[in-house]
């Protein structure tokens, strides 16, 4: 099954998928920015102390970060798992270790999204 997936998912197809995903993400980000500007100065959505952003903006930022987290897991986690399985089945420790490193980096990037969200 892994060999079937690796044969159908060539580097050209993967690049096209990443480009399409990037264009979609940019379009969504532009729409979110436009709506944030609309709701940012609305008096009904401000905090009682007047020090923070609007509730609408906070919920939109949360949604955007969950979308980013899912994308990070799909782009980094799935190829890492495939690499681990291929290395294990081929008895190649170098491929297996590369997959484990990819999973580790993906986990660090996933955790970093929580930190960046708290800073915003």
PDB file of C-alpha atoms in Angstrom:
ATOM      1  CA  UNK A   1       0.000   0.000   0.000  1.00  0.00           C
ATOM      2  CA  UNK A   2       2.826   2.390   0.817  1.00  0.00           C
ATOM      3  CA  UNK A   3       4.545   1.658  -2.484  1.00  0.00           C
ATOM      4  CA  UNK A   4       1.264   2.303  -4.300  1.00  0.00           C
ATOM      5  CA  UNK A   5       0.921   5.693  -2.589  1.00  0.00           C
ATOM      6  CA  UNK A   6       4.549   6.612  -3.236  1.00  0.00           C
ATOM      7  CA  UNK A   7       4.217   5.727  -6.930  1.00  0.00           C
ATOM      8  CA  UNK A   8       1.062   7.802  -7.407  1.00  0.00           C
ATOM      9  CA  UNK A   9       2.316  10.775  -5.402  1.00  0.00           C
ATOM     10  CA  UNK A  10       5.251  11.972  -7.445  1.00  0.00           C
ATOM     11  CA  UNK A  11       7.217  15.077  -6.588  1.00  0.00           C
ATOM     12  CA  UNK A  12       5.527  17.039  -9.398  1.00  0.00           C
ATOM     13  CA  UNK A  13       2.063  16.138  -8.115  1.00  0.00           C
ATOM     14  CA  UNK A  14       3.112  16.979  -4.570  1.00  0.00           C
ATOM     15  CA  UNK A  15       4.452  20.365  -5.678  1.00  0.00           C
ATOM     16  CA  UNK A  16       1.221  21.139  -7.523  1.00  0.00           C
ATOM     17  CA  UNK A  17      -0.778  20.163  -4.441  1.00  0.00           C
ATOM     18  CA  UNK A  18       1.365  22.426  -2.252  1.00  0.00           C
ATOM     19  CA  UNK A  19       0.991  25.327  -4.707  1.00  0.00           C
ATOM     20  CA  UNK A  20      -2.780  24.888  -4.801  1.00  0.00           C
ATOM     21  CA  UNK A  21      -2.866  24.725  -1.018  1.00  0.00           C
ATOM     22  CA  UNK A  22      -0.775  27.899  -0.739  1.00  0.00           C
ATOM     23  CA  UNK A  23      -3.061  29.789  -3.121  1.00  0.00           C
ATOM     24  CA  UNK A  24      -6.105  28.624  -1.168  1.00  0.00           C
ATOM     25  CA  UNK A  25      -4.489  29.647   2.130  1.00  0.00           C
ATOM     26  CA  UNK A  26      -3.621  33.099   0.773  1.00  0.00           C
ATOM     27  CA  UNK A  27      -7.183  33.587  -0.443  1.00  0.00           C
ATOM     28  CA  UNK A  28      -8.590  32.556   2.932  1.00  0.00           C
ATOM     29  CA  UNK A  29      -6.109  34.815   4.751  1.00  0.00           C
ATOM     30  CA  UNK A  30      -7.087  37.781   2.568  1.00  0.00           C
ATOM     31  CA  UNK A  31     -10.777  37.185   3.270  1.00  0.00           C
ATOM     32  CA  UNK A  32     -10.071  36.860   6.990  1.00  0.00           C
ATOM     33  CA  UNK A  33      -8.066  40.102   7.026  1.00  0.00           C
ATOM     34  CA  UNK A  34     -10.878  41.935   5.292  1.00  0.00           C
ATOM     35  CA  UNK A  35     -13.414  40.698   7.824  1.00  0.00           C
ATOM     36  CA  UNK A  36     -11.106  41.470  10.764  1.00  0.00           C
ATOM     37  CA  UNK A  37     -10.896  45.076   9.620  1.00  0.00           C
ATOM     38  CA  UNK A  38     -14.683  45.162   9.433  1.00  0.00           C
ATOM     39  CA  UNK A  39     -15.212  43.889  12.979  1.00  0.00           C
ATOM     40  CA  UNK A  40     -12.190  45.396  14.731  1.00  0.00           C
ATOM     41  CA  UNK A  41     -13.731  48.817  15.426  1.00  0.00           C
ATOM     42  CA  UNK A  42     -17.250  47.587  16.147  1.00  0.00           C
ATOM     43  CA  UNK A  43     -18.269  48.810  19.616  1.00  0.00           C
ATOM     44  CA  UNK A  44     -20.409  45.721  20.273  1.00  0.00           C
ATOM     45  CA  UNK A  45     -17.445  43.369  19.957  1.00  0.00           C
ATOM     46  CA  UNK A  46     -14.843  45.138  22.096  1.00  0.00           C
ATOM     47  CA  UNK A  47     -13.655  43.914  25.476  1.00  0.00           C
ATOM     48  CA  UNK A  48     -15.135  45.634  28.550  1.00  0.00           C
ATOM     49  CA  UNK A  49     -11.727  47.070  29.477  1.00  0.00           C
ATOM     50  CA  UNK A  50     -11.093  48.260  25.937  1.00  0.00           C
ATOM     51  CA  UNK A  51      -7.572  46.781  25.979  1.00  0.00           C
ATOM     52  CA  UNK A  52      -7.950  43.758  23.744  1.00  0.00           C
ATOM     53  CA  UNK A  53      -9.208  42.899  20.327  1.00  0.00           C
ATOM     54  CA  UNK A  54     -12.747  42.008  19.498  1.00  0.00           C
ATOM     55  CA  UNK A  55     -14.314  38.661  20.264  1.00  0.00           C
ATOM     56  CA  UNK A  56     -14.922  38.153  16.555  1.00  0.00           C
ATOM     57  CA  UNK A  57     -11.280  38.776  15.755  1.00  0.00           C
ATOM     58  CA  UNK A  58     -10.124  36.392  18.490  1.00  0.00           C
ATOM     59  CA  UNK A  59     -12.382  33.608  17.243  1.00  0.00           C
ATOM     60  CA  UNK A  60     -11.242  34.168  13.662  1.00  0.00           C
ATOM     61  CA  UNK A  61      -7.587  34.013  14.709  1.00  0.00           C
ATOM     62  CA  UNK A  62      -8.304  30.754  16.539  1.00  0.00           C
ATOM     63  CA  UNK A  63      -9.924  29.266  13.430  1.00  0.00           C
ATOM     64  CA  UNK A  64      -7.008  30.376  11.233  1.00  0.00           C
ATOM     65  CA  UNK A  65      -4.475  28.816  13.595  1.00  0.00           C
ATOM     66  CA  UNK A  66      -6.350  25.509  13.634  1.00  0.00           C
ATOM     67  CA  UNK A  67      -6.309  25.539   9.834  1.00  0.00           C
ATOM     68  CA  UNK A  68      -2.554  26.187   9.949  1.00  0.00           C
ATOM     69  CA  UNK A  69      -2.083  23.351  12.449  1.00  0.00           C
ATOM     70  CA  UNK A  70      -3.950  20.911  10.221  1.00  0.00           C
ATOM     71  CA  UNK A  71      -1.872  21.988   7.218  1.00  0.00           C
ATOM     72  CA  UNK A  72       1.361  21.552   9.212  1.00  0.00           C
ATOM     73  CA  UNK A  73       0.308  18.048  10.241  1.00  0.00           C
ATOM     74  CA  UNK A  74      -0.670  17.093   6.685  1.00  0.00           C
ATOM     75  CA  UNK A  75       2.447  18.481   5.028  1.00  0.00           C
ATOM     76  CA  UNK A  76       4.929  17.271   7.642  1.00  0.00           C
ATOM     77  CA  UNK A  77       3.298  14.366   9.419  1.00  0.00           C
ATOM     78  CA  UNK A  78       1.987  12.266   6.557  1.00  0.00           C
ATOM     79  CA  UNK A  79       5.261  12.165   4.569  1.00  0.00           C
ATOM     80  CA  UNK A  80       7.132  11.476   7.813  1.00  0.00           C
ATOM     81  CA  UNK A  81       4.928   8.498   8.615  1.00  0.00           C
ATOM     82  CA  UNK A  82       5.282   7.209   5.049  1.00  0.00           C
ATOM     83  CA  UNK A  83       9.068   7.547   5.315  1.00  0.00           C
ATOM     84  CA  UNK A  84       9.093   5.640   8.623  1.00  0.00           C
ATOM     85  CA  UNK A  85       7.005   2.818   7.170  1.00  0.00           C
ATOM     86  CA  UNK A  86       9.141   2.623   4.019  1.00  0.00           C
ATOM     87  CA  UNK A  87      12.342   2.553   6.047  1.00  0.00           C
ATOM     88  CA  UNK A  88      10.970  -0.119   8.349  1.00  0.00           C
ATOM     89  CA  UNK A  89       9.757  -2.316   5.485  1.00  0.00           C
ATOM     90  CA  UNK A  90      13.018  -1.899   3.523  1.00  0.00           C
ATOM     91  CA  UNK A  91      15.053  -2.393   6.713  1.00  0.00           C
ATOM     92  CA  UNK A  92      16.813   0.889   6.037  1.00  0.00           C
ATOM     93  CA  UNK A  93      17.521   2.707   9.316  1.00  0.00           C
ATOM     94  CA  UNK A  94      18.509   5.911   7.519  1.00  0.00           C
ATOM     95  CA  UNK A  95      15.029   6.323   5.982  1.00  0.00           C
ATOM     96  CA  UNK A  96      13.329   5.383   9.240  1.00  0.00           C
ATOM     97  CA  UNK A  97      15.402   7.909  11.178  1.00  0.00           C
ATOM     98  CA  UNK A  98      14.695  10.590   8.569  1.00  0.00           C
ATOM     99  CA  UNK A  99      10.985   9.933   9.055  1.00  0.00           C
ATOM    100  CA  UNK A 100      11.350  10.185  12.821  1.00  0.00           C
ATOM    101  CA  UNK A 101      13.208  13.484  12.438  1.00  0.00           C
ATOM    102  CA  UNK A 102      10.452  14.770  10.159  1.00  0.00           C
ATOM    103  CA  UNK A 103       7.821  13.824  12.744  1.00  0.00           C
ATOM    104  CA  UNK A 104       9.847  15.606  15.446  1.00  0.00           C
ATOM    105  CA  UNK A 105      10.174  18.788  13.409  1.00  0.00           C
ATOM    106  CA  UNK A 106       6.466  18.677  12.570  1.00  0.00           C
ATOM    107  CA  UNK A 107       5.630  18.306  16.259  1.00  0.00           C
ATOM    108  CA  UNK A 108       7.799  21.304  17.122  1.00  0.00           C
ATOM    109  CA  UNK A 109       6.113  23.382  14.402  1.00  0.00           C
ATOM    110  CA  UNK A 110       2.690  22.267  15.672  1.00  0.00           C
ATOM    111  CA  UNK A 111       3.606  23.300  19.218  1.00  0.00           C
ATOM    112  CA  UNK A 112       4.975  26.622  17.967  1.00  0.00           C
ATOM    113  CA  UNK A 113       1.562  27.519  16.539  1.00  0.00           C
ATOM    114  CA  UNK A 114       0.141  27.516  20.074  1.00  0.00           C
ATOM    115  CA  UNK A 115       2.900  29.858  21.245  1.00  0.00           C
ATOM    116  CA  UNK A 116       2.412  32.245  18.332  1.00  0.00           C
ATOM    117  CA  UNK A 117      -1.357  32.271  18.912  1.00  0.00           C
ATOM    118  CA  UNK A 118      -0.873  33.255  22.556  1.00  0.00           C
ATOM    119  CA  UNK A 119       1.460  36.066  21.504  1.00  0.00           C
ATOM    120  CA  UNK A 120      -1.189  37.464  19.164  1.00  0.00           C
TER     121      UNK A 120
END
